Amino acid sequence: MALPATQRLAETAPAAEPPGRGRRRAALTPRYVLGKVLASAVTLAFVVVVNFFLFRVLPGDPAKAFSPRGRNADPQRLVQIRRDLGLGLPWHEQFWAYVKALAHGNLGTSWGQKQSVVSAIGDRLWPTVLLSGTALLVSAALGMWLGARTGWRYGSPFDRLSSGVSIALYSTPEWLIGLVLLTTVTGTAFPSGGMTDPRSTLPGAVDVAWHLVLPCLCLVLVYIAEYSLIMRSSMLDERHAEYLTTARAKGLRDDLVMRRHAWPNALLPSTTLFFLSLGFVVSGAITVETVFSWPGLGRLTYDALRGPDVPLLQGLFLTFSAGVILMNLVADLLYPLLDPRVRAA
Amino acid sequence: MTAAVATPGSFWRTFRRDREGMAGLVLLLLYTGVAVAAPLLADPAGLSRINGTGMPQSPPSLAYPFGTDEDGRSVLTMVIWGTRVSLIVGVAATVISMVIGTGVGIAAGHFRGAPGGLLNRLTEWFLVIPYLPLAIVLATVFPPAVPKIIAIIIVIGVTSWSSTARLVRAQTLSIEGRPYLERARALGGGHWHQMRRHVLPNVMPLVLANTTLTASIAILAETTLSFLGLGDSQRVSWGVILDQAYQGGAVSNHSWWWILFPGLSLVVVVLAFNLCGRALERALDPRLRGATR
Amino acid sequence: MSTPKLLEVEDLRVTYRTAGGDLPAVRGVHLTVDKGQTLGVAGESGCGKTSVASAILRLLPPGARATGRVLLQGEDVLAMNWGRLRAVRWSAAAIVFQGAMHALNPVRTIGRQIVEPILLHERGVGARAARKRAAGLLEQVGVPSWRLRSYPHELSGGQRQRVMIAMALACAPDLIIADEPTTALDVMVQAQVLDLLRGLVRERGLGLVLISHDLAVLADVCDRVAVMYAGRVVEEGPGHRLFTDAVHPYARALAAAFPTIGDPASRLAPHGLPGDPPDPRGLPTGCPFHPRCAAAVERCRTEDVLLRPAAPDRSAACVHIGTEAVAP
């Protein structure tokens, strides 16, 4: 849900700025790379500052706010919370201590998991990468294909059907699809949750894949809608380009005009938006992992906020933000490689 | 996305020809009707956990068209009252989001140098930070003294303004280059005068189209946050119903009605907002109007 | 007639269907080009000259309807099935588009774009041979062959237009249609590109249809010139004669105050000619030019004039032909 609403839904991308936050045409020079890396670092620093202040500069006694049982928390626990948060020190010292710890890779100790936040997150990272990564690859491939077809045949019955379904799916939260699937399908063919089943006779990888099917399906259905709408709008922008008339004049079949000429051009803005939509992917991961008890960062977030387990939530917020910022950086660095107009400049 | 709309009248005529947009508008009016008439449609006493009159988790029947939940409450009653809560939260959050987004966007486009640059950076930061983790963190640390429903509205409002701000900024930049604004500047019009009298009226059509799309996101966000347990259990929204269903064993009991009906209500209203938003954009964008030629 | 002419356009009409009603862009145009000949088509923006060019290979946008006959070596393009049409496109007639910046695909190399039609139309030509031919074509139009690996944005405007011409020659067509090939170029480059086209007609015996708003250019390059107004040819004749001594008042105005080269404003409204070109949706009755015509008489308001012989080898659509009033 981090992507600008109009960019995802609009039939055309806003013309005022090129897609990708005003990304200017720039070659992949050391200066460009350094600039982008620095900008990402500044964004990350902003997240760190937000993270720090949100959890400390609160009215009242933060310790009580964070204690699971509110005002009736046991005093020993409150002391530990106060020590963990470094309360009592002047805030700039608290901040300095926080940054120093962060630089050493220390995010504190989880209140609920009885382990360090870093190791709790490390344990759960790969299941999330597996689930989100699979869903992303499948839906990007299918969505871009579908979007190209529908945009090319704007207004055709296929386009109207596909766009209608896409907008409906796009209006549906991933986890709701998960809940509906769980109440109807499971108990029959697919497991209702988790990532493995100790009683299973299947080989490990197959068992994981089996557990992956339903949560992945929920994500894919919604992401396909998203990516096909993005690709469709890029295609609509490209559809009347003059070089397509040239391609037709050469005697190319309509299908080839689309695949060879329109598609590569429409792909460029779509690729940028694909990376920018990763914030949206994070929301999907959190909620779908919750519904399917998938042992990843999303389910960990749910468990942490039910606590609430403040150090863990802080660490997760930082991890998700860093991941999305990193992916945006990758998009920035990849774009010049994909677009020849930028590459050779 | 030029907002060169002639008059409200011609705009409405364009919009009215749009079947998708009209379908969305009719649905929205229907939902508004349900939200306003909730006390006439269902007795609020049926919302109380101890007042459940039916058998727990019984499937749809004549007496309980949407079935019942684990406390024997009518799911229909909860969905009707949930419409009210979900719409109020969604609309209130949207207002906050649009006010912040428009204000920041105009200011970021209008002021040159450091202030504009800083606001632009701030917008970009909020665009990049993943929405849901930020909202979760904000909702978690909100002072417990504030009613949860207010907290949710504020959280959604302050996390969803960035895309509006970006669009408005781009539009402001293009308006600022137009001759009449240069004249206003030459005549000594102050910043406030320029922004209010010249920029704001020109970005309003864009803001209007963006509002409906933001509303759809706000309602989705409310439901998602409530589903994750951050909602106000005293004021039943669709998300709260779904959270209770998930916690209350609707999955293991296969009580599909407890999930499907509030879920469908949500999807249809979000869809209606999206359809309206897209139609508004089409009405504003002459490039698309000619596309069907 | 033993062999059919290279291109014969007979009573071509193009109508665009729009939300505001039908828009007749071309209203009965006749043109003929033979091998080794250059035909110029002149007129203001919106007179229908680009629609004529597009209709020759049926490249009109969806929603446009073309009727009449476009005989390409005796075969009617408008009546071809899709397979035959695709086979004819580029191999029998190729187009050099207006503004080569947008007519070339920005993300494919020049080489791939030139080679593409060769591989498509000529079975049995391998990729290597096609590339070799593309290199030769580039050299022929005066672009170094290493440019095959370049992308369009890396070339200058003049080079891009030359690449377009090389691409048009790829399958050795007999007819080339050049739609405003020099519009976006500066004067020096414009002259070079025109020389190149003239040379190709001479050496290869091509038929060339050259479309331009610039009557001076056309008079210089073309054997014959047709002047279009409001979707019709209003005067047709030998290039230099038409420029120096036009019969139709519109052609005369166009020639007398021919646009300054490189001045885009003058192309829209030639000097000395009041008013705007008519809106095709609501053409004036009678001669469509009469509201702007200095020599208009009462008859012009009611009588729709078609082309009629004006002198040996020339024709024009004006009621004054044969009368004293129009004589210069």
Coordinates of C-alpha atoms in Angstrom, one line a residue, chain C residues 3-4 7 22 34 42 48 61 115-116 144 155 180 191 240 252 266 277 321 324:
Chain C
T3 CA 2.0 -2.2 -68.0
P4 CA 0.2 -0.7 -65.0
L7 CA 1.0 3.9 -58.3
D22 CA -17.7 11.9 -39.3
D34 CA 5.5 6.1 -62.4
A42 CA 1.7 20.2 -51.0
G48 CA -5.3 15.6 -45.8
P61 CA -5.6 4.6 -37.4
V115 CA 17.5 -5.7 -40.7
E116 CA 14.0 -6.5 -39.5
P144 CA 29.0 5.3 -41.1
L155 CA 22.2 10.2 -33.7
E180 CA 7.6 15.7 -44.5
A191 CA 19.2 20.3 -48.6
H240 CA 8.4 24.5 -61.5
R252 CA -0.9 31.0 -56.1
S266 CA 4.5 30.4 -41.7
P277 CA -8.0 26.3 -43.2
I321 CA -10.5 28.7 -65.5
E324 CA -10.3 36.4 -67.9

